[in-house]
Coordinates of C-alpha atoms in Angstrom, one line a residue:
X165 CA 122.2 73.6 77.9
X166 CA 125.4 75.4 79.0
X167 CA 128.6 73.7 79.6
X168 CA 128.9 76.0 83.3
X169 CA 126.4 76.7 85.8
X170 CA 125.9 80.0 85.3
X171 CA 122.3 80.7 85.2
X172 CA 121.1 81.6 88.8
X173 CA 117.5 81.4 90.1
X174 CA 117.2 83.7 93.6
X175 CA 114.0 82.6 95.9
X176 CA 113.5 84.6 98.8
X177 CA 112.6 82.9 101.8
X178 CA 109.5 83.3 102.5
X179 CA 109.3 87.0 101.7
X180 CA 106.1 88.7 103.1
X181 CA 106.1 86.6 106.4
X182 CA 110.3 87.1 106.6
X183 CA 109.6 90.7 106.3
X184 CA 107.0 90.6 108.7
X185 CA 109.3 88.8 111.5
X186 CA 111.8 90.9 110.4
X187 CA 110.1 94.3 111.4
X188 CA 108.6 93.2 114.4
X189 CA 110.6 91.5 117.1
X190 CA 108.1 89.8 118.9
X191 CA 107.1 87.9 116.1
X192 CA 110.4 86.3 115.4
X193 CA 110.5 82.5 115.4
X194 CA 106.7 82.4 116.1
X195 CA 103.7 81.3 113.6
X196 CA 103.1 84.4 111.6
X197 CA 100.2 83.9 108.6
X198 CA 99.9 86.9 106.0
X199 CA 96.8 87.3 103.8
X200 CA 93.4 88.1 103.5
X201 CA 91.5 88.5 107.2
X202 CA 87.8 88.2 105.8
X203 CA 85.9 85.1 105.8
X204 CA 86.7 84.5 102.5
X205 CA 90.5 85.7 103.0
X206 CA 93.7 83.7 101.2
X207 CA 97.1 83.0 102.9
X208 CA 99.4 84.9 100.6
X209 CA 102.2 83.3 103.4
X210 CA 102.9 81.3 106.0
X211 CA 106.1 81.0 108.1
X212 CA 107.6 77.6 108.4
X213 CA 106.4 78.1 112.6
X214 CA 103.3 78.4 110.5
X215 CA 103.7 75.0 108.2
X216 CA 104.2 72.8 111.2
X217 CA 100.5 73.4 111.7
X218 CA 99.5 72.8 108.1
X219 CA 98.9 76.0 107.2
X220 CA 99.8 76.5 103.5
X221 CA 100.1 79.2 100.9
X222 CA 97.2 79.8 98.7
X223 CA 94.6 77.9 101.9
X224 CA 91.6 79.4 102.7
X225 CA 92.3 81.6 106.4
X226 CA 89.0 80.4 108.0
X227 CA 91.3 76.6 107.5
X228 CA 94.5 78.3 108.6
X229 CA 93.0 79.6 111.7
X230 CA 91.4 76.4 112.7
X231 CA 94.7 74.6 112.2
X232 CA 97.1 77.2 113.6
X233 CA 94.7 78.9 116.1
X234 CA 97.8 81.0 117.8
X235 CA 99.1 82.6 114.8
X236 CA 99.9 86.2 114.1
X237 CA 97.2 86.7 111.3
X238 CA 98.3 90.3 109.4
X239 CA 97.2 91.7 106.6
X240 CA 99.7 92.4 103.4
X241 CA 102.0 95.6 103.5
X242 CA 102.6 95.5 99.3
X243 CA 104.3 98.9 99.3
X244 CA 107.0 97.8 101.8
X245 CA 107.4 94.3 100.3
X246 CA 108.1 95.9 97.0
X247 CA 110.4 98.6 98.3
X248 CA 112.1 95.5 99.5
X249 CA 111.7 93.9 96.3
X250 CA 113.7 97.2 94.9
X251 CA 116.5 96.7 97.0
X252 CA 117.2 93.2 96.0
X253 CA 116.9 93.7 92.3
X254 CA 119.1 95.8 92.3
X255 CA 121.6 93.6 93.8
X256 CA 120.7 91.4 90.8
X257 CA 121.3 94.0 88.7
X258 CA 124.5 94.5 89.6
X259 CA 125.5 91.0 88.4
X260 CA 124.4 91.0 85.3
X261 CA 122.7 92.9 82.9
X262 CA 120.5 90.2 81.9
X263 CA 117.5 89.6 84.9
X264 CA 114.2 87.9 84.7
X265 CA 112.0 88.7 87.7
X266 CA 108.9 86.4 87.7
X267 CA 107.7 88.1 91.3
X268 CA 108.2 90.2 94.1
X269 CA 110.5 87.5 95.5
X270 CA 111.9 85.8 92.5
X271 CA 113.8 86.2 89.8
X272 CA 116.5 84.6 87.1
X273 CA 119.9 86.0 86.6
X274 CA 122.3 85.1 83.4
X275 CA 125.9 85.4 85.7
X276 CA 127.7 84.8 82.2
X277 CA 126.1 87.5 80.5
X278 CA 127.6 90.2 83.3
X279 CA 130.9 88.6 83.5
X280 CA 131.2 87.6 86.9
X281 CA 130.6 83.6 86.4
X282 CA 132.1 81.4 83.6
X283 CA 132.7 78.3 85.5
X284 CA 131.4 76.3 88.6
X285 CA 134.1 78.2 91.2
X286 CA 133.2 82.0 89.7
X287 CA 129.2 81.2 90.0
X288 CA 129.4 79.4 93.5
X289 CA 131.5 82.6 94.9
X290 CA 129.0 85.0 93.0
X291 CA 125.9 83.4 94.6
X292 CA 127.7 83.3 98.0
X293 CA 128.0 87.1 97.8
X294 CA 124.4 87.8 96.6
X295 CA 123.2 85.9 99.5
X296 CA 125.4 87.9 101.9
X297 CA 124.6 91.0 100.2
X298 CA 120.6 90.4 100.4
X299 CA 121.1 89.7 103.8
X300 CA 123.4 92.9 104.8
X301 CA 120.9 95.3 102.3
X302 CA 117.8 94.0 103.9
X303 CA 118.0 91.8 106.8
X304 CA 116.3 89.0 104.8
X305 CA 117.4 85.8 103.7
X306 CA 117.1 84.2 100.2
X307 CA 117.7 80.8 98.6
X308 CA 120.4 80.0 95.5
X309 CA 120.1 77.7 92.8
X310 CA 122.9 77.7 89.6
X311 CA 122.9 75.3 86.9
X312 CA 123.0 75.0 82.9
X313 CA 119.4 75.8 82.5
X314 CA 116.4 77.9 83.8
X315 CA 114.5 74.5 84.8
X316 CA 117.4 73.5 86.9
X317 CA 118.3 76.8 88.5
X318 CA 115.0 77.0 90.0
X319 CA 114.5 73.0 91.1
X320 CA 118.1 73.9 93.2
X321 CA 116.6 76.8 94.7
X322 CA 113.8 75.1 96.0
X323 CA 116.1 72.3 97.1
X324 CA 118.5 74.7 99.2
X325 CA 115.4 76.2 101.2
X326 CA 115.7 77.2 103.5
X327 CA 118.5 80.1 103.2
X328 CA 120.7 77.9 100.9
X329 CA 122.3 77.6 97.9
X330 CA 122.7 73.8 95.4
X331 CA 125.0 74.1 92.4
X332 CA 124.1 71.4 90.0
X333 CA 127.5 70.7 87.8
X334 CA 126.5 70.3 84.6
X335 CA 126.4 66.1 83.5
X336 CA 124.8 65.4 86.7
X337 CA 121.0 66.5 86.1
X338 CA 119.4 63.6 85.6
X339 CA 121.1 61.6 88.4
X340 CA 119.8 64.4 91.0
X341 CA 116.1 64.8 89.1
X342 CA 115.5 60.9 88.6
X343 CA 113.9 60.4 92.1
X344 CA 112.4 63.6 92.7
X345 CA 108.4 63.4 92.3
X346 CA 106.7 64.4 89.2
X347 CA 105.2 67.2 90.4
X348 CA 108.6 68.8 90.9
X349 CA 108.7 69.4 87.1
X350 CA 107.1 72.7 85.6
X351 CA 103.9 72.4 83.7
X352 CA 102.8 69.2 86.2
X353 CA 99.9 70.3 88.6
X354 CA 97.9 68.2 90.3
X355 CA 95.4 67.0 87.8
X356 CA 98.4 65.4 85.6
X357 CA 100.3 64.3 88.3
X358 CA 97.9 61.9 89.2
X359 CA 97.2 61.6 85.6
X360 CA 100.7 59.9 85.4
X361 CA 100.5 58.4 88.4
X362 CA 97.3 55.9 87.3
X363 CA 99.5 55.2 84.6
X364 CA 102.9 54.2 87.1
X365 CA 104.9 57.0 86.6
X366 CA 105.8 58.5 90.1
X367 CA 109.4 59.8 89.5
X368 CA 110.9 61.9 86.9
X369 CA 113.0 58.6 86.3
X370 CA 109.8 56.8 85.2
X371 CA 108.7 59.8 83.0
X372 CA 112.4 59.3 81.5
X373 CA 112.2 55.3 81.2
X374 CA 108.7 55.4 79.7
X375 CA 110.0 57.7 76.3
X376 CA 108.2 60.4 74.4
X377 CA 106.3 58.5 72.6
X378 CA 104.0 56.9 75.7
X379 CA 103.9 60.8 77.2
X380 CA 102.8 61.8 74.0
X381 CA 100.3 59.3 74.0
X382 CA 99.5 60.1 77.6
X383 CA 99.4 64.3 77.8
X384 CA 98.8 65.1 74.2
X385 CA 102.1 66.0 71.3
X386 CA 102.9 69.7 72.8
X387 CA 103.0 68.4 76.7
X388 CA 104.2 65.1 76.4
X389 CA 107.2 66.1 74.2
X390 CA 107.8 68.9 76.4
X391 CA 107.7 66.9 79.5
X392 CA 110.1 64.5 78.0
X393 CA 112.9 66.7 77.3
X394 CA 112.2 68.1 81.0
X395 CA 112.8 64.3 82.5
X396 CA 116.3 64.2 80.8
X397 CA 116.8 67.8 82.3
X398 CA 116.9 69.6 78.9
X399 CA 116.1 72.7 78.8
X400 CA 117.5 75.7 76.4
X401 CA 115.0 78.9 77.5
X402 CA 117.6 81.6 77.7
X403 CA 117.2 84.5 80.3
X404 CA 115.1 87.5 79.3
X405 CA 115.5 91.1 81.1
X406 CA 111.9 92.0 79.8
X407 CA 109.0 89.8 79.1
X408 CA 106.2 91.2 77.5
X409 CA 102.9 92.5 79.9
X410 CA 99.6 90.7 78.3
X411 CA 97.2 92.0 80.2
X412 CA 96.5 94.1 83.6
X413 CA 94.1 93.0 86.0
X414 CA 92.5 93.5 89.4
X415 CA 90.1 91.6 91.5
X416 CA 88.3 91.4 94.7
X417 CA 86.6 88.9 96.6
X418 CA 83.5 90.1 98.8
X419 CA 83.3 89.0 102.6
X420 CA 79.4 88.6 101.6
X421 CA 77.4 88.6 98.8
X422 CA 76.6 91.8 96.9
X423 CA 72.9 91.6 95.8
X424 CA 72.3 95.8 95.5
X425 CA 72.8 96.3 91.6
X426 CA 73.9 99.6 92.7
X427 CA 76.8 98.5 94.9
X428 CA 77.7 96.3 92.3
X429 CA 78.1 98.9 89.9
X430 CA 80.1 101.6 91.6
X431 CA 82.4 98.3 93.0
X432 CA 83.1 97.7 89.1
X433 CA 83.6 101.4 89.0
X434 CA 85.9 101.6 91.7
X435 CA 88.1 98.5 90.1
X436 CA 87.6 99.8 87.0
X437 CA 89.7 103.0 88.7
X438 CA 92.0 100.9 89.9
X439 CA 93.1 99.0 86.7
X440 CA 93.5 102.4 85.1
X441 CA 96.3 103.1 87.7
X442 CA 98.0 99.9 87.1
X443 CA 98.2 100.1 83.2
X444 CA 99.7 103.6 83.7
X445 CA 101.8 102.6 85.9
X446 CA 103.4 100.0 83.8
X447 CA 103.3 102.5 80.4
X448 CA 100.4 100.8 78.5
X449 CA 97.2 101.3 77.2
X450 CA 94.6 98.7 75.9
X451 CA 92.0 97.7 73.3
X452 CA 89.7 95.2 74.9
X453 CA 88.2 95.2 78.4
X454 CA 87.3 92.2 80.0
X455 CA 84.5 91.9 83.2
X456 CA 85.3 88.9 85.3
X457 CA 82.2 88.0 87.5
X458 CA 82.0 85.3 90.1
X459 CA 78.7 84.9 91.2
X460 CA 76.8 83.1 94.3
X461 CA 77.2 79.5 93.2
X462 CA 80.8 79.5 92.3
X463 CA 79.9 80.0 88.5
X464 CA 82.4 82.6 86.7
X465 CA 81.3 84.5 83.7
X466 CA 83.8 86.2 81.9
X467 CA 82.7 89.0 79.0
X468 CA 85.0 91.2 77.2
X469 CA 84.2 94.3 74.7
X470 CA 87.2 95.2 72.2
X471 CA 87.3 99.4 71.5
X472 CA 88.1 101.3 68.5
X473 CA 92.2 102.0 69.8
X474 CA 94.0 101.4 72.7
X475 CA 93.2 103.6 75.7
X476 CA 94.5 104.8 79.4
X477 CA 91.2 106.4 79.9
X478 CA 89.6 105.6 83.3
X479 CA 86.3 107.2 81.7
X480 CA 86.2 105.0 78.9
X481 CA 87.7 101.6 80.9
X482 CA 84.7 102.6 83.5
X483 CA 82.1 103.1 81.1
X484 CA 82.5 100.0 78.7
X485 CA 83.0 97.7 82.1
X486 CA 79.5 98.9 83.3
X487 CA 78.3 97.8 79.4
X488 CA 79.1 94.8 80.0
X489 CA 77.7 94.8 84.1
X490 CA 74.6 95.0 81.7
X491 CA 75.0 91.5 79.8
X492 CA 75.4 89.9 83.5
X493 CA 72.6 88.2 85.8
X494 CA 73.5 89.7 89.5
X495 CA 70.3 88.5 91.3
X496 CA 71.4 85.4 93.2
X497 CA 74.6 87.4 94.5
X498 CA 78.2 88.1 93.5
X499 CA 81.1 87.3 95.5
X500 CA 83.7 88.3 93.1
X501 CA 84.3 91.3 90.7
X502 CA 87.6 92.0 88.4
X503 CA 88.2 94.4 85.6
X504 CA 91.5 94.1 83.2
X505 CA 93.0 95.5 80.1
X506 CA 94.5 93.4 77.6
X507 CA 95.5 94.1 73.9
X508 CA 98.3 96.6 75.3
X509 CA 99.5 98.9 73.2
X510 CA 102.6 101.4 74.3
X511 CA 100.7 104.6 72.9
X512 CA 96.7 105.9 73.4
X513 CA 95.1 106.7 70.8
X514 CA 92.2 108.6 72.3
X515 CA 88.3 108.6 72.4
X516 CA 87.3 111.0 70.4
X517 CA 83.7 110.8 72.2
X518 CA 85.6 110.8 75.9
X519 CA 87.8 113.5 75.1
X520 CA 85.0 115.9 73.5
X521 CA 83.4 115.5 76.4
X522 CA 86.6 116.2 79.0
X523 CA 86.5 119.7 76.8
X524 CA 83.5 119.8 77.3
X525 CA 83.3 120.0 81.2
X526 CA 86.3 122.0 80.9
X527 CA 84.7 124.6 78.9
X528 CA 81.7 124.5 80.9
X529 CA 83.9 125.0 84.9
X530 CA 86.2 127.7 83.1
X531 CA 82.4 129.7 82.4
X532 CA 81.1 128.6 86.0
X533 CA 84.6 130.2 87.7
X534 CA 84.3 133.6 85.5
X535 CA 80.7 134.0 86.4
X536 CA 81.6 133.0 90.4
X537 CA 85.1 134.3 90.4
X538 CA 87.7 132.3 91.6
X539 CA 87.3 129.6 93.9
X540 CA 88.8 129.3 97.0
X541 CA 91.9 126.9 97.4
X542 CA 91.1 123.1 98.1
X543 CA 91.5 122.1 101.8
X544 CA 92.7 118.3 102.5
X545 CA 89.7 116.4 103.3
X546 CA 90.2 115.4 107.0
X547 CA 89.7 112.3 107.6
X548 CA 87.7 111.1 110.9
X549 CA 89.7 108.7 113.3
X550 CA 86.8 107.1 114.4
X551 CA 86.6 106.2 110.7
X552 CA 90.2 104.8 110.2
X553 CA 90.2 101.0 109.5
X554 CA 93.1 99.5 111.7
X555 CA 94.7 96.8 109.9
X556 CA 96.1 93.8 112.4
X557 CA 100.1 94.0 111.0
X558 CA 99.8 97.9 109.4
X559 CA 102.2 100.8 111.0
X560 CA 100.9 103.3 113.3
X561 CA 102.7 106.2 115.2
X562 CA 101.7 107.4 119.0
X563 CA 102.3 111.0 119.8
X564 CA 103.5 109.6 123.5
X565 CA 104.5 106.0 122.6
X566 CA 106.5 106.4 119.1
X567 CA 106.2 103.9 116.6
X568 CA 104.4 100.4 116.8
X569 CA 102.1 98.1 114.8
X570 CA 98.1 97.3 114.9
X571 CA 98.2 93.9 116.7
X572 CA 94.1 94.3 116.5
X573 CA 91.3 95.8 116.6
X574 CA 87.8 95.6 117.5
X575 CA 84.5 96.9 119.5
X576 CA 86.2 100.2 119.3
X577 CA 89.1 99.5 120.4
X578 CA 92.6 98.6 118.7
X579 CA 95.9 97.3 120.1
X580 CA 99.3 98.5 119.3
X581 CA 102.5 97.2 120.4
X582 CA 105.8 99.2 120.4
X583 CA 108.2 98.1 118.9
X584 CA 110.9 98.9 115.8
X585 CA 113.1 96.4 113.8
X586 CA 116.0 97.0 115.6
X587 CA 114.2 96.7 118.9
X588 CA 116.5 94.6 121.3
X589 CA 113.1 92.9 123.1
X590 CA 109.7 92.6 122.1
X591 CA 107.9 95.7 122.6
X592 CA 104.7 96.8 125.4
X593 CA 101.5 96.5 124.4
X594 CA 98.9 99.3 124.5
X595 CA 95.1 99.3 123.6
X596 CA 93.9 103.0 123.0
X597 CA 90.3 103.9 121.4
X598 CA 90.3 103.7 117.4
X599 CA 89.6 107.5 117.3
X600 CA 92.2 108.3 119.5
X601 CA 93.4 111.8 118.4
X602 CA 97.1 111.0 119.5
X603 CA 97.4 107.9 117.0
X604 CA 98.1 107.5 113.7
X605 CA 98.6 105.3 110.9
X606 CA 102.8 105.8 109.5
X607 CA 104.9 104.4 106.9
X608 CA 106.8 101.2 107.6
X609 CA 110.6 102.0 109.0
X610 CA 113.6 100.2 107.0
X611 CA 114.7 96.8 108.3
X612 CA 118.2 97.7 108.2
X613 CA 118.9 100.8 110.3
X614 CA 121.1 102.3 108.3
X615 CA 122.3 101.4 104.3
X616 CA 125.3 99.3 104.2
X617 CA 127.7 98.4 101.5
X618 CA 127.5 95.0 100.0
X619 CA 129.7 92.8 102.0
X620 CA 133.4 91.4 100.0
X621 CA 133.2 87.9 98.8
X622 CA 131.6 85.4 101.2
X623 CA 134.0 82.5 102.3
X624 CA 133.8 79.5 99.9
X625 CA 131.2 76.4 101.3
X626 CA 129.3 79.2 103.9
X627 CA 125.4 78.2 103.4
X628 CA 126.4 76.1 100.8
X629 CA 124.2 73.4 99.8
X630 CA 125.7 71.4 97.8
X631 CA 127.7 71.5 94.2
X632 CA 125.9 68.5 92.8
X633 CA 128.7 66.0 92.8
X634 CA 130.2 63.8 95.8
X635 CA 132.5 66.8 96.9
X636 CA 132.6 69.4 99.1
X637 CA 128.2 69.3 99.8
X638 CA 128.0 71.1 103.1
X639 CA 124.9 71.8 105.0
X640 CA 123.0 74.9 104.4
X641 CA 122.6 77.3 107.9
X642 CA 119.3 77.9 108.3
X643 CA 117.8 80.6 110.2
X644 CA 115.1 80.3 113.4
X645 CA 113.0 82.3 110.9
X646 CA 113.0 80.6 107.8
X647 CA 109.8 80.4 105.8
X648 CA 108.7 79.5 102.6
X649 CA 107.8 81.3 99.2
X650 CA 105.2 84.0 99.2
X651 CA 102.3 84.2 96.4
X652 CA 99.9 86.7 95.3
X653 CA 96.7 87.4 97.3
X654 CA 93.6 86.2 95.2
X655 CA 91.2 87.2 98.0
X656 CA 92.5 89.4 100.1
X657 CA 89.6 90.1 102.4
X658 CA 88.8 93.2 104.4
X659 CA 88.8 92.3 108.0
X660 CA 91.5 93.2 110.5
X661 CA 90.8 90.7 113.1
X662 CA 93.0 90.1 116.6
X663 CA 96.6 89.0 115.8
X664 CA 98.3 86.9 118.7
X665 CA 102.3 87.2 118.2

């Protein structure tokens, strides 16, 4: 625990529905809802307009839609949010050389570590300027917590939401944490939490008042210690700039059933691809492949097959994931299908069998082009606009009408309205045909028209939260947009049904 609060925890307000409000002016202070569209689609976000309905993070859409009916329901843009993401660790990075994100949104920062924070004053004034910085960089707003430890740093950021910032002094943890639920500790999900609470614990202070021992008794040696030293708001995890990848995964969930062995197959193929890209991406290979399988009655069967050396090889991922397609029972009907790497390794050491037979082929094409002379240069493949899927949220560009976004689609039609971030009013609506040669799908347009320097200093106590002690707490300012945290899509669906703004 450190004497200063100096460790800062950054939570961006709700990031993929602020982004979403924040590109498209007629969606500002209404009920937007991002996730999966198919029946079997998961709400990645939902605005606060959103909340007052009940609709939740991680909620099944079909529930969100029957409980907020006149929501704007958008599929995810993760290329824009993470461009977004980009922007705002760098700001982080320009604190301190020490940065732990945990998400697209979300991240620790060790202020003492860059020399800008040594004491309560110094870390209030640096988060003040983050927060003004984010908000000049990208438009978007994001929540502050600083304390002595990681634990607290994130409970304050959560507190000061939305578009806040709490500074817990050190001395003063467990007067702020004893009446907070248990459930606001990490490591306490719902099955404990009401674990503890048929034993009478309800409040941090009760987990505090009943002693290690009884937890221990309770939760088992490793948790109930653990939770213990959590109670009395000790914690000593230090900030780390890189945490170690495990594993790389990806998954989909079908709208219905797959029952052709076939189209099971080349979908394990295609994610199969798609992991490959992802372990590149991050610089790893792997040893053991691992076939998730969810299949018509909710069961899950998970098999795994460990290779020779660690590989980046979509050939060899593709084949040993259809291996183990083969150990599988699909007859009664998958919905879900996922493929990941783990074992990572930084090097490849490669398949002898896979790369004798990339020579191979090669060997094989060079003879073909001698004997047919050289081939003619690749054309793009066109791609046919009746084909296009038209995603309700997605950027699209109008020969005539400039820039907009898909507000649906449907019986061969789809509706656009025109409008840009820095539009001053909401934009007209349009509805053209979905093959419409003059339409096209575009990149998103930056929030922030033009790239401005990070602001000075923000005036001590503006958005401030609080400092923990009887002094100086201030309400925080919070935006007609604020919204809260975003989470990963587990099912993200494939429909891109009517959005109403």
């Amino acid at each position: 625990m450190r004497a200063a609060p100096t460790i800062l925890h950054l939570d961006m307000d709700a990031f993929f529905a602020a982004a979403e409000q924040a590109s498209k002016p007629s969606l500002r202070g209404k009920p937007v809802i991002v996730g999966g569209l198919g029946p079997r689609g998961v709400v990645a976000t939902a605005s606060y307009e959103a909340r007052r309905f009940g609709a939740r993070s991680a909620m099944p859409m079909a529930q969100a839609r029957r409980l907020c009916p006149n929501g704007a329901y958008l599929v995810p843009r993760f290329g824009f949010y993470r461009s977004i993401s980009e922007q705002v660790m760098e700001l982080l990075g320009r604190l301190s050389p020490l940065v732990e994100p945990l998400s697209l949104d979300e991240a620790f920062v060790d202020l003492e570590a860059g020399g800008v924070a040594w004491d309560a004053q110094s870390a209030r004034e640096a988060g003040l300027r983050l927060r003004a910085d984010i908000r000049a960089v990208t438009g978007l707003t994001g929540s502050v917590g600083l304390a002595g430890s990681k634990m607290l740093a994130k409970i304050a950021s959560e507190e000061a939401k939305p578009d806040g910032m709490l500074l817990i002094e050190p001395g003063t943890e467990r007067e702020l944490l004893a009446p907070m639920p248990v459930r606001t500790l990490p490591g306490v999900g719902p099955a404990t939490g009401e674990h503890l609470r048929r034993a009478g614990m309800t409040t941090v202070a009760d987990l505090a008042e009943a002693g290690e021992d009884e937890l221990v008794r309770l939760l088992g040696k490793a948790h109930g210690a653990s939770l213990h030293r959590m109670a009395l708001g000790l914690d000593d995890r230090p900030v780390v700039a890189e945490r170690d990848t495990k594993s790389v995964s990806v998954e989909d969930t079908f709208d219905v059933d797959l029952h052709d062995r076939v189209r099971v197959m080349n979908e394990v193929a295609r994610l199969a691809d798609r992991c490959v890209q992802r372990l590149r991406a991050s610089g790893h290979s792997g040893r053991t492949i691992v076939l998730k399988v969810r299949r018509y009655d909710f069961s899950t069967l998970t098999r795994s097959e460990t290779l020779r050396g660690p590989t980046d090889d979509p050939t060899v991922v593709r084949e040993a994931a259809h291996r183990l397609l083969d150990s599988v029972d699909t007859t009664g009907g998958v919905r879900l299908l996922g493929v990941g790497v783990s074992g990572l390794a930084d090097f490849t050491q490669e398949d002898l069998f896979a790369q004798a037979a990339g020579e191979q082929g090669a060997v094989e094409e060079a003879a073909a082009e001698d004997e047919a002379g050289p081939a003619a240069p690749e054309q793009a493949e066109a791609v046919d606009p009746a084909e296009r899927r038209w995603l309700a949220g997605h950027d699209v560009h109008h020969r005539e009408f400039g820039p907009g976004w898909v507000q649906g689609s449907g019986v061969g039609r789809v509706t656009i309205r025109f409008e840009t971030p820095t539009s001053a009013v909401p934009g007209r609506v349009r509805t053209f045909r979905v093959d419409d040669p003059d339409l096209e799908p575009s990149e998103p347009l930056p929030l922030v028209a033009a790239a401005e320097e990070p602001s000075a200093p923000a005036a001590a106590g503006t958005g401030d939260r609080g400092t923990g002690d009887a002094e100086g707490q201030a309400s925080s300012s919070s935006s007609p947009a604020s919204r809260p945290k975003s989470r990963s899509v587990p099912g993200s669906g494939s429909g891109a049904a009517m959005s109403r703004p």
